Coordinates of C-alpha atoms in Angstrom, one line a residue:
M26 CA -0.1 0.1 -0.2
A27 CA 1.6 3.4 -1.0
I28 CA 1.5 5.2 2.1
I29 CA 5.1 7.6 3.3
T30 CA 5.6 7.5 6.3
A31 CA 8.4 8.9 8.2
C32 CA 10.6 6.6 10.5
V33 CA 13.2 6.8 12.7
H34 CA 15.4 4.4 14.1
R35 CA 12.9 3.5 17.9
S36 CA 15.6 1.8 19.8
V37 CA 17.8 4.0 19.7
K38 CA 15.3 7.2 20.6
T39 CA 13.9 5.6 23.7
V40 CA 17.8 5.2 24.8
L41 CA 18.5 9.0 24.3
L42 CA 14.9 10.3 26.4
L43 CA 15.8 7.5 28.8
L44 CA 19.2 9.9 29.2
S45 CA 18.0 12.8 29.1
V46 CA 15.7 11.6 31.6
F47 CA 17.9 10.8 33.9
L48 CA 19.5 14.7 33.7
L49 CA 16.0 16.4 34.1
S50 CA 15.1 13.8 37.0
E51 CA 15.2 15.2 40.9
A52 CA 15.7 13.8 44.2
L53 CA 12.2 13.8 46.3
P54 CA 12.3 17.2 48.3
A55 CA 12.8 16.9 52.1
Y56 CA 9.1 18.7 52.7
W57 CA 7.7 15.5 50.6
L58 CA 10.0 13.2 52.7
P59 CA 7.8 11.2 55.3
G60 CA 8.7 12.0 58.9
N61 CA 8.6 10.1 62.1
Y62 CA 5.6 8.2 63.3
A63 CA 5.1 5.7 66.9
N64 CA 3.5 2.7 66.4
T65 CA 0.6 3.7 66.8
T66 CA -3.2 3.3 66.2
S67 CA -2.9 8.3 67.1
D68 CA 0.5 8.5 64.6
A69 CA -1.1 5.7 61.9
L70 CA -4.2 8.8 61.5
R71 CA -1.8 11.4 62.2
F72 CA 0.3 9.6 58.7
L73 CA -2.5 9.1 56.9
S74 CA -2.7 13.3 57.1
D75 CA 0.0 13.5 56.4
Y76 CA 0.1 11.5 53.4
N77 CA -3.1 13.3 52.1
S78 CA -1.6 17.2 52.1
T79 CA 1.4 15.1 50.3
A80 CA -0.1 13.6 48.0
E81 CA -1.8 16.5 46.9
E82 CA 0.9 18.7 46.2
V83 CA 3.5 15.8 44.1
F84 CA -0.1 14.6 42.3
F85 CA -0.7 18.3 41.5
K86 CA 2.4 18.3 40.2
S87 CA 2.4 15.0 37.6
V88 CA -0.6 15.7 36.3
L89 CA 0.4 19.6 35.5
A90 CA 3.3 18.3 33.8
S91 CA 0.5 15.2 31.9
W92 CA -1.4 18.3 30.7
N93 CA 1.8 20.4 29.3
Y94 CA 2.9 17.2 27.5
N95 CA -0.9 16.0 26.5
T96 CA -1.6 20.0 25.3
N97 CA 1.5 20.1 23.5
L98 CA 3.4 17.0 22.0
T99 CA 7.5 18.2 22.2
D100 CA 10.4 15.9 23.1
H101 CA 11.0 18.5 26.0
N102 CA 7.4 18.1 27.7
S103 CA 7.6 14.4 27.0
K104 CA 10.5 14.7 29.2
L105 CA 9.4 16.6 31.5
Q106 CA 6.2 14.1 32.3
V107 CA 8.0 11.3 32.5
A108 CA 11.0 13.3 35.5
A109 CA 7.0 13.7 36.9
S110 CA 5.6 10.6 37.1
L111 CA 9.8 9.6 38.4
V112 CA 9.2 12.2 41.3
D113 CA 5.6 10.7 42.2
Q114 CA 6.4 7.1 41.6
E115 CA 9.3 7.9 44.2
F116 CA 6.8 9.9 46.5
S117 CA 4.6 6.4 46.4
E118 CA 8.0 4.5 47.4
V119 CA 9.3 5.9 50.1
W120 CA 5.8 6.8 52.0
A121 CA 5.2 3.0 51.2
L122 CA 8.0 1.8 52.5
K123 CA 7.3 4.2 56.1
A124 CA 3.7 2.5 56.5
K125 CA 5.5 -0.3 56.8
Q126 CA 8.3 -0.7 58.1
V127 CA 5.8 1.6 61.0
F128 CA 2.7 0.1 61.6
S129 CA 2.1 -3.4 63.0
K130 CA -1.1 -5.9 62.1
D131 CA -2.3 -5.0 65.3
V132 CA -2.2 -1.1 64.7
L133 CA -3.4 -1.5 61.1
N134 CA -6.5 -3.8 62.9
S135 CA -7.3 -1.4 65.7
L136 CA -8.5 1.8 63.0
S137 CA -11.7 1.8 61.4
E138 CA -12.4 0.1 58.3
K139 CA -11.8 3.2 56.0
D140 CA -8.8 4.5 57.8
R141 CA -7.4 0.6 57.3
T142 CA -8.4 1.0 53.3
L143 CA -6.4 3.9 53.2
L144 CA -3.2 2.8 55.1
K145 CA -3.3 -0.7 52.7
D146 CA -3.4 0.9 50.1
V147 CA -0.5 3.3 50.9
K148 CA 1.8 0.2 51.0
L149 CA 1.3 -0.7 47.5
L150 CA 3.6 0.3 45.7
G151 CA 2.5 0.3 42.1
T152 CA 5.7 1.4 39.1
A153 CA 7.4 1.9 42.4
N154 CA 8.3 -1.3 42.5
L155 CA 10.4 -1.2 39.6
P156 CA 14.3 -0.3 40.2
Q157 CA 15.2 3.3 38.9
A158 CA 16.5 2.2 35.9
E159 CA 12.9 -0.1 34.9
R160 CA 10.9 3.2 36.5
E161 CA 12.4 5.7 34.2
E162 CA 12.1 2.6 31.4
Y163 CA 8.5 1.3 32.2
N164 CA 7.3 5.9 31.9
T165 CA 9.5 6.2 28.8
L166 CA 7.7 3.7 26.6
L167 CA 4.2 4.6 27.8
T168 CA 5.4 8.3 26.6
I169 CA 6.8 6.8 23.2
M170 CA 3.6 5.2 22.7
D171 CA 1.3 8.1 23.6
R172 CA 3.4 10.3 21.2
I173 CA 3.1 7.6 18.8
Y174 CA -0.3 7.1 18.8
S175 CA -1.1 10.7 19.0
T176 CA 0.5 12.1 16.2
S177 CA 0.4 9.5 13.4
K178 CA -0.5 10.8 10.4
V179 CA -1.7 8.6 7.1
Y180 CA 0.2 10.1 3.8
P181 CA -1.9 9.2 0.6
L182 CA 0.6 11.3 -1.5
P183 CA 4.0 13.3 0.1
N184 CA 1.9 16.7 -0.4
V185 CA -0.9 15.5 1.5
S186 CA -1.8 13.8 5.3
W187 CA -4.8 12.6 7.3
S188 CA -4.7 13.0 10.9
L189 CA -7.5 10.4 13.0
E190 CA -10.0 13.1 14.6
S191 CA -10.4 15.2 11.4
D192 CA -9.9 14.0 8.4
L193 CA -9.9 9.8 9.1
S194 CA -13.3 10.1 11.0
E195 CA -14.8 11.6 8.8
I196 CA -13.9 9.5 5.8
L197 CA -15.0 6.8 8.3
A198 CA -18.2 8.1 9.2
N199 CA -19.4 9.7 5.6
S200 CA -18.0 7.7 2.4
R201 CA -19.4 5.4 0.9
S202 CA -17.2 4.2 -1.2
Y203 CA -15.5 0.8 0.2
K204 CA -11.6 1.2 -1.5
K205 CA -11.6 4.6 0.6
L206 CA -13.3 3.0 3.4
L207 CA -10.5 0.5 3.7
F208 CA -7.9 3.0 2.8
A209 CA -8.2 5.3 5.1
W210 CA -8.5 2.2 7.7
E211 CA -5.3 0.4 6.4
G212 CA -4.1 3.6 6.8
W213 CA -4.3 3.8 10.4
H214 CA -3.7 0.6 11.7
N215 CA -0.9 0.3 9.5
A216 CA 0.6 4.4 10.9
A217 CA -0.3 3.9 14.7
G218 CA -0.8 0.5 15.2
V219 CA 2.9 -1.4 13.6
P220 CA 5.4 1.3 15.2
I221 CA 3.9 0.5 18.8
K222 CA 4.4 -3.2 18.7
Q223 CA 8.5 -3.2 19.3
H224 CA 7.5 -1.6 22.3
Y225 CA 4.6 -3.7 23.9
P226 CA 6.0 -6.9 24.8
R227 CA 9.0 -4.7 27.0
F228 CA 5.6 -2.6 28.5
V229 CA 3.7 -5.7 29.5
E230 CA 6.7 -7.2 31.3
L231 CA 7.6 -4.1 33.3
S232 CA 4.0 -3.6 34.5
N233 CA 3.4 -7.3 35.0
K234 CA 7.1 -6.6 37.8
A235 CA 5.3 -3.7 39.1
A236 CA 2.2 -5.6 39.7
R237 CA 3.6 -9.2 40.9
G238 CA 5.8 -6.4 43.9
D239 CA 2.0 -6.0 45.3
G240 CA 1.3 -9.6 45.2
F241 CA -1.1 -9.9 42.3
E242 CA -0.9 -12.7 39.6
D243 CA 0.4 -9.8 36.8
T244 CA -1.8 -6.5 35.6
G245 CA -4.7 -7.5 34.1
A246 CA -5.5 -8.9 38.4
Y247 CA -4.1 -5.7 40.0
W248 CA -7.2 -3.9 36.9
R249 CA -10.0 -6.4 38.2
S250 CA -9.2 -6.1 42.1
W251 CA -10.7 -2.9 42.1
Y252 CA -14.1 -4.3 41.1
E253 CA -13.8 -6.1 44.6
T254 CA -15.8 -9.4 43.2
A255 CA -14.0 -12.7 43.4
T256 CA -15.9 -14.2 40.8
F257 CA -15.5 -11.3 38.2
R258 CA -14.5 -12.7 35.2
E259 CA -17.3 -15.4 35.5
D260 CA -20.4 -12.0 36.8
L261 CA -19.0 -10.5 33.6
E262 CA -19.3 -13.5 31.0
R263 CA -22.8 -14.2 32.1
L264 CA -23.8 -10.7 32.3
Y265 CA -22.3 -10.6 28.7
K266 CA -24.6 -13.7 27.3
T267 CA -27.7 -11.6 28.4
I268 CA -27.3 -8.9 26.5
E269 CA -26.1 -11.1 23.4
P270 CA -29.6 -11.3 22.0
L271 CA -30.2 -8.0 21.9
Y272 CA -26.9 -7.6 19.8
L273 CA -27.5 -10.8 17.5
N274 CA -30.6 -9.5 15.8
L275 CA -29.1 -5.9 15.9
H276 CA -25.9 -7.0 13.6
A277 CA -28.5 -9.3 11.4
F278 CA -29.8 -6.5 10.6
M279 CA -27.3 -3.9 9.9
R280 CA -24.7 -6.8 8.4
R281 CA -28.5 -6.8 5.4
K282 CA -28.7 -3.4 5.3
L283 CA -24.5 -3.3 4.1
Y284 CA -25.5 -6.6 1.5
N285 CA -28.2 -4.6 -0.2
F286 CA -25.4 -1.2 -0.7
Y287 CA -22.2 -3.4 -1.2
G288 CA -23.7 -6.8 -2.7
P289 CA -22.6 -10.4 -2.4
K290 CA -18.6 -9.9 -2.8
Y291 CA -18.4 -7.4 -0.2
I292 CA -20.9 -9.2 2.3
N293 CA -21.4 -12.7 3.3
L294 CA -25.1 -13.0 5.0
K295 CA -23.6 -15.6 6.9
G296 CA -20.5 -14.3 8.1
P297 CA -18.8 -11.6 10.4
I298 CA -18.6 -7.9 9.1
P299 CA -15.7 -6.0 7.4
A300 CA -13.9 -4.0 9.9
H301 CA -13.9 -0.6 8.3
L302 CA -18.2 -0.5 7.5
L303 CA -19.2 0.6 10.1
G304 CA -18.9 4.0 10.5
N305 CA -16.1 4.2 13.3
M306 CA -12.8 3.3 12.8
W307 CA -13.1 0.2 15.8
A308 CA -16.5 -0.8 14.4
Q309 CA -17.7 0.2 18.6
S310 CA -20.4 2.6 17.3
W311 CA -22.2 2.2 14.3
S312 CA -24.2 5.6 14.2
N313 CA -22.8 7.4 11.8
I314 CA -23.9 5.4 8.7
Y315 CA -28.2 5.5 10.7
N316 CA -29.0 6.8 7.4
M317 CA -28.7 3.9 5.5
M318 CA -31.0 2.3 7.5
I319 CA -33.4 4.7 8.7
P320 CA -37.0 2.5 9.8
F321 CA -38.9 5.5 9.1
P322 CA -37.1 8.5 6.7
G323 CA -40.3 9.8 6.0
K324 CA -40.1 11.3 10.3
P325 CA -37.9 14.4 11.3
S326 CA -34.4 13.7 12.1
L327 CA -32.9 12.8 14.8
D328 CA -29.2 14.7 14.6
V329 CA -29.5 17.7 15.2
T330 CA -25.7 19.3 13.9
G331 CA -26.7 20.5 11.2
E332 CA -29.4 22.9 13.4
M333 CA -26.6 23.5 16.2
V334 CA -24.6 24.8 13.5
R335 CA -27.3 26.8 11.6
Q336 CA -27.5 28.6 15.3
G337 CA -24.0 29.3 15.5
Y338 CA -22.8 27.1 17.7
N339 CA -19.4 27.4 19.2
A340 CA -17.1 24.7 21.9
T341 CA -18.0 27.5 24.6
R342 CA -21.5 27.0 24.1
M343 CA -21.8 23.4 24.0
F344 CA -19.7 23.7 26.6
R345 CA -21.9 25.7 28.7
L346 CA -24.9 24.1 27.2
A347 CA -23.9 21.1 29.5
E348 CA -23.2 22.8 32.7
E349 CA -26.6 23.9 32.5
F350 CA -27.5 20.4 32.6
F351 CA -25.7 19.3 35.5
T352 CA -26.5 22.8 37.2
S353 CA -31.0 22.0 37.0
L354 CA -30.7 19.3 39.1
G355 CA -28.6 21.2 41.3
L356 CA -25.3 19.6 41.0
K357 CA -22.6 21.9 41.1
E358 CA -21.0 24.5 38.1
M359 CA -17.9 24.2 36.8
P360 CA -15.0 26.3 38.6
S361 CA -13.5 29.5 37.4
E362 CA -10.3 27.6 36.9
F363 CA -12.4 25.1 34.6
W364 CA -13.1 27.8 32.1
E365 CA -9.8 29.5 32.3
K366 CA -7.8 26.5 31.8
S367 CA -9.3 24.0 29.9
M368 CA -9.1 23.2 26.0
L369 CA -11.5 22.8 24.5
V370 CA -10.7 23.1 21.4
K371 CA -7.9 21.8 18.8
P372 CA -5.1 24.5 18.9
A373 CA -3.8 25.5 15.2
D374 CA -0.3 25.6 16.4
R375 CA 0.6 22.5 18.0
E376 CA 0.2 18.9 17.9
V377 CA -2.0 17.6 21.3
V378 CA -4.0 14.2 22.5
C379 CA -7.3 14.7 21.4
H380 CA -8.9 12.6 23.0
A381 CA -11.1 13.4 25.3
S382 CA -10.6 13.6 28.6
A383 CA -10.9 15.2 32.5
W384 CA -8.3 16.4 34.6
D385 CA -8.4 16.2 37.7
F386 CA -5.5 18.5 39.0
Y387 CA -6.3 16.9 43.3
N388 CA -6.1 20.8 44.6
R389 CA -9.6 20.7 45.2
K390 CA -10.0 23.5 42.8
D391 CA -8.2 22.8 39.3
F392 CA -11.0 20.2 36.8
R393 CA -9.8 20.8 32.7
I394 CA -11.2 19.4 30.0
K395 CA -9.0 18.3 26.9
Q396 CA -11.5 17.9 23.8
C397 CA -10.5 18.9 20.2
T398 CA -14.7 20.3 19.6
T399 CA -15.9 20.9 17.0
V400 CA -19.6 21.2 16.5
T401 CA -21.4 18.3 16.0
M402 CA -24.3 16.6 18.2
D403 CA -21.2 13.3 19.3
D404 CA -20.0 15.7 20.3
L405 CA -23.0 16.8 22.4
F406 CA -22.9 13.7 24.2
T407 CA -19.3 13.5 25.0
I408 CA -19.1 17.1 26.1
H409 CA -21.5 16.0 28.7
H410 CA -19.7 12.5 29.2
E411 CA -16.4 14.3 30.1
M412 CA -17.9 17.1 32.3
G413 CA -20.0 14.1 34.5
H414 CA -16.3 12.7 35.3
I415 CA -15.5 16.9 36.5
Q416 CA -18.6 16.7 38.5
Y417 CA -17.6 13.7 39.7
F418 CA -14.2 15.4 40.5
L419 CA -16.1 18.1 42.2
Q420 CA -18.7 16.0 44.5
Y421 CA -15.9 13.9 45.9
K422 CA -13.1 16.3 46.3
D423 CA -12.6 16.7 49.6
Q424 CA -12.6 13.1 50.5
P425 CA -9.0 11.3 50.8
V426 CA -6.9 11.6 48.1
G427 CA -7.3 7.2 48.6
Y428 CA -11.2 7.7 47.9
R429 CA -11.1 10.0 45.1
G430 CA -12.4 7.2 42.4
G431 CA -15.8 5.8 41.5
A432 CA -17.2 4.0 44.0
N433 CA -15.5 1.3 40.6
P434 CA -14.8 2.7 37.5
A435 CA -17.6 1.7 35.5
F436 CA -19.2 4.4 37.7
H437 CA -17.3 7.5 37.1
E438 CA -17.7 6.4 33.2
A439 CA -21.3 6.3 34.1
I440 CA -22.7 9.5 35.1
G441 CA -22.2 11.4 32.2
D442 CA -23.4 8.9 30.1
V443 CA -26.5 9.0 32.4
M444 CA -27.2 13.1 31.1
S445 CA -26.4 11.9 27.8
L446 CA -29.9 9.3 27.9
S447 CA -31.8 12.7 28.6
V448 CA -30.1 15.1 26.8
S449 CA -30.8 12.6 23.6
T450 CA -34.5 12.4 23.8
P451 CA -36.1 14.7 21.0
K452 CA -38.4 16.1 24.0
H453 CA -35.1 17.4 25.4
L454 CA -33.7 18.3 21.7
H455 CA -37.1 20.6 21.6
E456 CA -36.9 22.5 25.8
I457 CA -33.4 23.7 24.1
N458 CA -34.3 24.6 21.2
L459 CA -32.5 22.5 19.2
V460 CA -35.7 20.5 17.7
E461 CA -39.0 22.2 16.7
S462 CA -41.5 19.8 18.0
V463 CA -41.8 16.6 19.7
T464 CA -43.1 14.5 17.3
S465 CA -45.5 11.2 19.7
D466 CA -45.9 7.6 18.1
I467 CA -44.3 4.5 17.2
E468 CA -42.7 6.1 14.2
T469 CA -40.2 8.0 15.7
D470 CA -39.8 5.9 19.0
L471 CA -38.7 3.6 16.6
N472 CA -36.0 5.9 14.6
F473 CA -35.1 7.1 18.6
L474 CA -34.4 4.1 19.4
L475 CA -32.4 2.4 16.7
K476 CA -29.9 5.5 16.2
T477 CA -29.1 4.7 19.9
A478 CA -29.3 1.1 19.2
L479 CA -26.2 2.0 17.1
D480 CA -23.9 3.6 19.9
K481 CA -25.4 1.6 23.0
I482 CA -25.6 -2.1 22.1
A483 CA -23.1 -1.9 19.3
F484 CA -20.6 -0.9 21.7
L485 CA -21.0 -3.2 23.8
P486 CA -19.1 -6.4 22.8
F487 CA -15.9 -4.1 21.6
G488 CA -16.5 -2.6 25.4
Y489 CA -16.3 -6.5 26.2
L490 CA -13.4 -7.5 24.7
V491 CA -10.6 -5.3 24.5
D492 CA -9.5 -6.3 28.4
L493 CA -10.8 -9.9 27.5
W494 CA -7.3 -9.6 24.9
R495 CA -5.3 -7.6 27.3
W496 CA -5.4 -10.1 30.2
G497 CA -4.8 -12.7 28.1
V498 CA -1.2 -11.1 27.0
F499 CA -1.0 -9.9 30.6
S500 CA -1.6 -13.0 31.6
G501 CA 1.0 -15.1 29.0
S502 CA -1.6 -16.9 27.4
T503 CA -1.1 -14.5 24.6
P504 CA 2.6 -14.4 23.7
P505 CA 3.9 -12.0 21.2
E506 CA 3.7 -13.4 18.6
E507 CA -0.2 -14.5 18.4
Y508 CA -1.1 -10.3 19.4
N509 CA -2.6 -10.1 16.1
S510 CA -4.3 -12.4 15.7
A511 CA -6.1 -13.5 19.1
W512 CA -7.2 -9.5 19.2
W513 CA -9.2 -10.4 15.2
Q514 CA -9.7 -13.6 16.9
L515 CA -12.3 -11.9 19.8
R516 CA -13.3 -9.6 17.3
T517 CA -15.0 -11.9 15.0
K518 CA -16.0 -14.2 17.9
Y519 CA -17.8 -11.6 19.9
Q520 CA -18.7 -8.4 17.5
G521 CA -18.9 -10.2 14.2
I522 CA -16.5 -8.5 12.3
C523 CA -13.8 -9.6 9.8
P524 CA -10.5 -7.7 9.3
P525 CA -10.7 -6.3 5.6
I526 CA -7.3 -6.8 4.0
R527 CA -5.2 -9.9 5.3
R528 CA -3.8 -8.6 9.0
T529 CA -1.3 -10.9 10.0
E530 CA 1.8 -10.9 13.0
E531 CA 3.4 -7.5 11.0
H532 CA 1.0 -5.6 12.5
F533 CA -0.2 -4.4 15.9
D534 CA -3.2 -3.9 15.1
P535 CA -5.6 -3.5 19.2
G536 CA -2.4 -0.5 19.4
A537 CA -4.5 1.5 16.9
K538 CA -6.3 1.9 19.5
F539 CA -6.3 4.7 21.9
H540 CA -6.6 3.2 25.5
I541 CA -3.5 0.3 25.0
P542 CA -0.8 3.2 24.3
D543 CA -2.6 5.0 26.7
N544 CA -3.3 2.1 28.7
T545 CA -6.2 2.7 30.4
P546 CA -8.4 -0.3 31.2
Y547 CA -10.8 -0.5 29.8
I548 CA -13.6 -3.1 31.1
R549 CA -14.9 0.1 32.9
Y550 CA -17.5 1.2 29.7
F551 CA -18.3 -2.5 29.2
I552 CA -19.8 -2.4 32.5
S553 CA -20.7 1.6 32.6
Y554 CA -22.9 1.3 29.5
I555 CA -25.2 -1.3 31.1
L556 CA -25.5 0.1 34.7
Q557 CA -26.0 4.0 32.6
F558 CA -29.9 2.2 32.0
Q559 CA -30.4 1.5 35.5
L560 CA -29.0 4.2 36.8
H561 CA -31.2 6.5 34.3
E562 CA -34.2 4.2 35.3
K563 CA -34.0 5.3 39.0
L564 CA -33.5 8.8 38.3
C565 CA -36.6 8.8 36.0
Q566 CA -38.9 7.4 38.6
A567 CA -37.3 10.5 41.2
A568 CA -38.2 12.2 38.4
N569 CA -41.9 11.8 38.5
Q570 CA -41.3 10.8 35.0
T571 CA -44.3 8.0 33.7
G572 CA -44.6 6.8 29.8
P573 CA -41.4 4.0 28.5
L574 CA -37.9 4.7 29.5
H575 CA -36.6 5.6 25.6
T576 CA -38.8 9.2 26.9
C577 CA -37.6 10.0 29.7
D578 CA -35.7 13.8 30.4
I579 CA -34.6 14.2 34.1
Y580 CA -33.4 17.6 33.3
R581 CA -34.8 20.2 36.1
S582 CA -35.2 17.6 38.8
T583 CA -33.5 17.7 41.7
E584 CA -34.8 14.9 43.3
A585 CA -32.6 13.2 40.1
G586 CA -29.6 15.5 41.5
A587 CA -29.8 14.4 45.1
I588 CA -29.8 10.7 43.9
L589 CA -26.8 11.6 41.9
K590 CA -24.9 13.9 44.1
K591 CA -25.0 10.8 47.0
V592 CA -23.4 8.6 45.0
M593 CA -20.8 10.5 43.6
E594 CA -19.8 12.5 47.1
A595 CA -19.0 8.8 48.3
G596 CA -15.7 8.4 46.0
S597 CA -14.6 5.0 46.0
S598 CA -15.0 5.6 50.6
K599 CA -17.1 2.2 50.3
P600 CA -17.9 -0.6 48.5
W601 CA -19.3 0.1 45.2
P602 CA -22.9 -2.6 46.2
E603 CA -23.3 -0.6 49.3
V604 CA -23.5 2.9 47.1
L605 CA -25.1 0.7 44.7
Q606 CA -27.3 -0.8 47.2
E607 CA -27.9 2.9 48.9
A608 CA -28.2 4.9 45.1
I609 CA -31.1 2.5 43.4
G610 CA -32.2 -0.9 46.4
T611 CA -29.8 -3.3 44.4
R612 CA -26.5 -4.8 45.3
E613 CA -25.6 -6.1 41.3
I614 CA -25.5 -5.0 37.7
T615 CA -27.8 -6.3 35.3
A616 CA -28.8 -5.8 32.3
T617 CA -33.0 -4.8 33.2
S618 CA -33.0 -1.8 32.3
L619 CA -31.0 -1.8 29.7
T620 CA -33.9 -4.8 27.9
K621 CA -36.5 -2.3 29.0
Y622 CA -35.3 1.0 27.5
F623 CA -34.5 -0.9 24.3
E624 CA -37.6 -3.1 24.3
P625 CA -40.0 -1.8 21.4
I626 CA -36.4 -1.9 19.0
I627 CA -36.0 -5.3 20.7
K628 CA -39.4 -5.9 19.1
W629 CA -38.9 -4.4 15.6
L630 CA -34.9 -5.8 15.3
E631 CA -36.5 -9.2 15.7
E632 CA -39.4 -9.1 13.3
Q633 CA -37.0 -8.1 11.0
N634 CA -35.1 -10.6 11.1
V635 CA -37.2 -13.4 11.0
N636 CA -35.7 -15.0 7.9
E637 CA -32.0 -13.9 8.8
T638 CA -28.9 -15.8 10.6
L639 CA -28.4 -14.4 13.6
G640 CA -24.5 -14.9 14.0
W641 CA -22.0 -15.5 11.8
P642 CA -21.2 -19.4 11.2
E643 CA -19.2 -18.7 8.4
L644 CA -16.9 -16.7 10.6
S645 CA -13.4 -17.4 9.0
W646 CA -15.0 -15.8 5.7
V647 CA -12.7 -12.9 4.5
P648 CA -13.8 -9.8 1.8
P649 CA -11.5 -9.9 -0.9
I650 CA -9.8 -7.2 -1.8
P651 CA -10.7 -5.0 -4.6
E652 CA -9.7 -4.9 -8.0
G653 CA -7.8 -1.6 -8.4
Y654 CA -6.9 -0.9 -5.0
P655 CA -4.9 1.1 -4.3
E656 CA -4.8 2.5 -6.8
D657 CA -8.5 3.5 -7.9
V658 CA -7.8 5.6 -4.6
L659 CA -4.1 7.5 -4.9
A660 CA -5.5 8.7 -8.3
E661 CA -8.9 10.0 -7.1
I662 CA -7.0 11.7 -4.0
K663 CA -4.9 12.9 -6.6
A664 CA -6.9 14.0 -8.9
S665 CA -8.9 16.1 -6.1
A666 CA -5.7 17.5 -4.9
A667 CA -4.4 19.2 -7.5

């Protein structure tokens, strides 16, 4: 494939970066070191208080260095970020060692359960378990992988470059040319994934070594421990099985529509779907091709992107609109630092990490979002999601540092998405003047529910499999020479998709997804996509909403806001089943509310699929390479650039 890439000898670059980081590294200042403590309950409490106030300072510096790098991808900022991470890890090491040396099991047992948990967590060293040289190597590898991903581009011609956030995502969303979609998909997976592959096995090795230092079998076991459930993996599989029939019906419907458009050459009605045809680089959301399958096209459009543009929306107005939704529930405004210091649009003068994210600077006043916002309906929902994180930060900011997190990681992801379930309703879009009138009939409802299902249900198998793959990598059951084949086995097994062109172990397609090089756990998203519907149903009851669940809008309900406030204020200071019980009256995460929400579209899909094959029994099928590929695409690009 004729894609031009800039190559450097990455092993040399790693050594040079490590050397420069070493020169920048500083010893931990004396005022950040632990003092002297006796083996008593009172001194254990004093230790926790001192740790908390010091951690706020250390973590602020570390997060600030990371922010500066993510919003300005330079070699200098990269070195400063790694150096700050090393200081952070040295801080963790010296305080953990002090706790282990001073406080006996008897003193630990004399503490309250909350304080005992905090002290146990201080003793977890994480990456600080590694010797200094390996610690530096770990941080450097993580920074290099992040940078490769964030600066990768596809070069179809020497003077033409396509970035992911604007060009490639736009092509995947809007082009219906089989060849151009293939060119964009293959180009990104090669440009972003392949260079990361050589770094990833060593990163896994170091990450596992750090986890084992804290008594975990591997990094995957450490991540799973956050959910405090002995049968976590089995519970997840059972949960997935409950939603699998929904996905199979959506998949069969989508496959038939693609078959009608692309024909039998490229779509097998008993096989997986080629991964590049679903409107998204990772086939995790299908709503971008909703216009190919609108059940009742005569009904008003549910995509308000055009209306937002017509009304002159910009990023700030979109963020203010989201803030007003939260405050209408009786929740907090964004602090002044948020508006002064967030990066809400992509700067024109520098490379940045565009992947949207929310940031807690640990000083109880500085909270920011980094997002390359465009004026679209999808980005409006993303803003609500990210602002949900900020609202969570604001609500638990006065908890000890060790409890500043979600009840489990999925809670943090679910809060903003719960807002989007209301914001996306025709009722709410009319309320904020983005649709002219509200039509209430079964056909409009089915249009709305299908579009929503193309985001929410389509995501579930991908949300599940990413960490299934990574847990296999961390455990060693998936060795480096099987990284890519194992990835595609899972994607075919769960998603029912296949690579649109031959992929080998020379490729590293997992690395073309942000959360892999960034080392962000992913199972939280799978759980949150189910949990959010449980929360939504309870909030709708509190808001005294009547009618079908999918029509509920909790806007301006302070009763619903009070439930959310209680969940968020607790942070991670209570076991998550306890938080869930207090919020919605159950200790279990189930798909009952999700099924209830989508019930009308599920029945409709079952009717449409009466003669369809559910699943992909011909799972080894792959599409042929189109004739004239990639020359036809290159000729078209060259002509348009002339």
